[in-house]
Amino acid sequence: MAKKSKSKQQQSGGTPATVALTEAGVPFTVHAYEHDPAHPSYGAEAAEAMGVSPDRVFKTLVADVDGALTVAVVPVAGSLDLKALAAAVGGKRAAMADPAAAERTTGYVRGGISPLGQRKRLPTVLDDSASGHATICVSAGRRGLEVELSPDDLAKLTGAVVAPIGRA
């Protein structure tokens, strides 16, 4: 019986997000920390654990804009403005997506959804506050793992629209 060959992800020990970054030749830094399932906020936990300002750590949220799943990347220190997200992609209404649909579509678990390396590439909007930083941190594809990269590289790799979609 033939052995199954390992995927690039298994060979490298990475996640689909880190594999995508490596394949694209984009410089990035991985930050790992011990995830506490009891922590009330994945994003705040990441910022605290890494010792990084919460305005540089961005959460990846999946919303439903006029029936189409859309990714929003906003600072963990704030929240998502759903009306602004809809406007950024030319939509009328936005609501948070069903978590099971978000997990199924992206291939990641809630709290570990990365804007990179998703199972199905979704329209993505990056909050314009990211542009004020040389680097930002986003999920690397699992709880307790973040990647730090340039916001320009993130926008380029995801095809993101950069717009004011976050609220303080």
Short mmCIF file of C-alpha atoms in Angstrom, two decimals, residues 7-153:
data_model
loop_
_atom_site.label_atom_id
_atom_site.label_comp_id
_atom_site.label_asym_id
_atom_site.label_seq_id
_atom_site.Cartn_x
_atom_site.Cartn_y
_atom_site.Cartn_z
CA SER A 7 1.13 18.35 1.99
CA LYS A 8 3.43 21.39 1.94
CA GLN A 9 1.74 22.48 5.15
CA GLN A 10 2.55 19.21 6.92
CA GLN A 11 6.12 19.20 5.57
CA SER A 12 6.80 22.73 6.77
CA GLY A 13 4.93 22.37 10.06
CA GLY A 14 3.06 25.57 9.22
CA THR A 15 -0.52 26.58 8.71
CA PRO A 16 -2.13 27.45 5.38
CA ALA A 17 -1.48 31.12 6.27
CA THR A 18 2.25 30.68 6.89
CA VAL A 19 2.57 28.45 3.83
CA ALA A 20 0.89 31.17 1.70
CA LEU A 21 3.28 33.80 3.07
CA THR A 22 6.32 31.61 2.47
CA GLU A 23 5.24 30.76 -1.07
CA ALA A 24 4.66 34.45 -1.81
CA GLY A 25 8.14 35.31 -0.53
CA VAL A 26 6.73 37.85 1.91
CA PRO A 27 8.76 38.64 5.03
CA PHE A 28 6.90 37.78 8.23
CA THR A 29 7.51 36.85 11.85
CA VAL A 30 5.58 34.14 13.69
CA HIS A 31 4.57 34.76 17.30
CA ALA A 32 3.38 31.77 19.31
CA TYR A 33 1.83 31.96 22.77
CA GLU A 34 -0.06 29.65 25.10
CA HIS A 35 -3.77 30.08 24.35
CA ASP A 36 -6.02 30.25 27.42
CA PRO A 37 -9.49 28.90 26.54
CA ALA A 38 -10.94 30.85 29.48
CA HIS A 39 -9.77 34.25 28.17
CA PRO A 40 -12.79 36.36 27.16
CA SER A 41 -11.19 37.83 23.99
CA TYR A 42 -8.93 36.04 21.49
CA GLY A 43 -7.54 39.33 20.19
CA ALA A 44 -6.88 40.94 23.58
CA GLU A 45 -5.25 37.70 24.70
CA ALA A 46 -2.92 37.79 21.68
CA ALA A 47 -1.93 41.41 22.29
CA GLU A 48 -1.27 40.77 26.00
CA ALA A 49 0.65 37.55 25.39
CA MET A 50 2.89 39.13 22.73
CA GLY A 51 3.32 42.43 24.55
CA VAL A 52 2.09 44.29 21.47
CA SER A 53 -0.19 47.33 21.49
CA PRO A 54 -3.81 46.26 20.76
CA ASP A 55 -3.98 48.83 17.93
CA ARG A 56 -1.33 46.76 16.05
CA VAL A 57 -3.07 43.41 16.56
CA PHE A 58 -5.89 42.85 14.09
CA LYS A 59 -8.77 40.37 14.31
CA THR A 60 -10.24 38.61 11.32
CA LEU A 61 -14.03 38.65 11.25
CA VAL A 62 -16.33 37.09 8.68
CA ALA A 63 -19.51 38.93 7.80
CA ASP A 64 -22.38 38.33 5.40
CA VAL A 65 -22.72 41.27 3.02
CA ASP A 66 -25.86 40.99 0.89
CA GLY A 67 -25.59 37.19 0.97
CA ALA A 68 -21.84 36.97 0.28
CA LEU A 69 -19.28 36.12 2.95
CA THR A 70 -16.73 38.90 3.35
CA VAL A 71 -13.63 39.16 5.55
CA ALA A 72 -13.07 42.22 7.73
CA VAL A 73 -9.68 42.82 9.37
CA VAL A 74 -9.91 45.35 12.22
CA PRO A 75 -7.89 46.23 15.34
CA VAL A 76 -8.67 44.06 18.37
CA ALA A 77 -8.97 47.24 20.43
CA GLY A 78 -12.12 48.24 18.55
CA SER A 79 -15.09 46.78 16.75
CA LEU A 80 -16.34 46.36 13.21
CA ASP A 81 -18.64 48.96 11.67
CA LEU A 82 -20.94 46.73 9.62
CA LYS A 83 -22.41 49.62 7.60
CA ALA A 84 -18.92 50.80 6.65
CA LEU A 85 -17.95 47.24 5.68
CA ALA A 86 -20.98 46.92 3.40
CA ALA A 87 -20.20 50.29 1.79
CA ALA A 88 -16.53 49.30 1.27
CA VAL A 89 -17.55 46.34 -0.92
CA GLY A 90 -20.46 48.07 -2.63
CA GLY A 91 -23.10 46.33 -0.55
CA LYS A 92 -26.18 47.50 1.30
CA ARG A 93 -26.41 45.33 4.42
CA ALA A 94 -23.93 43.45 6.52
CA ALA A 95 -24.31 41.15 9.49
CA MET A 96 -21.89 38.86 11.26
CA ALA A 97 -21.72 35.50 9.50
CA ASP A 98 -22.82 32.27 11.09
CA PRO A 99 -19.69 30.95 12.88
CA ALA A 100 -20.09 27.46 11.38
CA ALA A 101 -20.31 28.94 7.86
CA ALA A 102 -17.22 31.09 8.54
CA GLU A 103 -15.26 28.06 9.75
CA ARG A 104 -16.41 25.84 6.89
CA THR A 105 -15.63 28.44 4.22
CA THR A 106 -12.26 29.64 5.54
CA GLY A 107 -11.01 26.26 6.80
CA TYR A 108 -10.09 27.79 10.16
CA VAL A 109 -11.67 27.63 13.63
CA ARG A 110 -13.20 30.66 15.32
CA GLY A 111 -10.49 32.54 17.18
CA GLY A 112 -7.95 31.29 14.67
CA ILE A 113 -9.35 32.55 11.38
CA SER A 114 -6.59 34.11 9.32
CA PRO A 115 -7.12 36.47 6.38
CA LEU A 116 -4.41 34.43 4.61
CA GLY A 117 -4.51 30.91 3.18
CA GLN A 118 -8.25 30.48 3.42
CA ARG A 119 -9.90 27.44 1.86
CA LYS A 120 -12.00 29.76 -0.32
CA ARG A 121 -10.67 33.25 -1.03
CA LEU A 122 -13.23 35.77 0.14
CA PRO A 123 -13.48 39.50 -0.53
CA THR A 124 -11.41 41.20 2.16
CA VAL A 125 -11.45 44.67 3.69
CA LEU A 126 -8.57 45.89 5.85
CA ASP A 127 -9.22 48.78 8.24
CA ASP A 128 -7.33 51.86 7.11
CA SER A 129 -5.75 52.28 10.56
CA ALA A 130 -3.36 49.44 9.58
CA SER A 131 -1.60 51.85 7.23
CA GLY A 132 -0.32 53.81 10.23
CA HIS A 133 1.92 50.92 11.30
CA ALA A 134 5.08 49.47 9.77
CA THR A 135 3.83 45.99 10.76
CA ILE A 136 0.63 44.51 12.14
CA CYS A 137 -0.22 41.12 13.62
CA VAL A 138 -3.00 38.85 12.38
CA SER A 139 -3.92 35.26 13.14
CA ALA A 140 -1.62 32.71 11.58
CA GLY A 141 -4.44 30.19 11.36
CA ARG A 142 -4.84 28.77 14.84
CA ARG A 143 -5.43 30.01 18.36
CA GLY A 144 -2.14 30.97 19.98
CA LEU A 145 -0.33 31.74 16.73
CA GLU A 146 0.03 35.15 15.08
CA VAL A 147 2.00 36.46 12.11
CA GLU A 148 3.50 39.93 11.96
CA LEU A 149 3.79 41.49 8.52
CA SER A 150 3.51 44.74 6.63
CA PRO A 151 -0.08 45.93 6.14
CA ASP A 152 0.77 46.57 2.47
CA ASP A 153 1.85 42.95 2.04
#
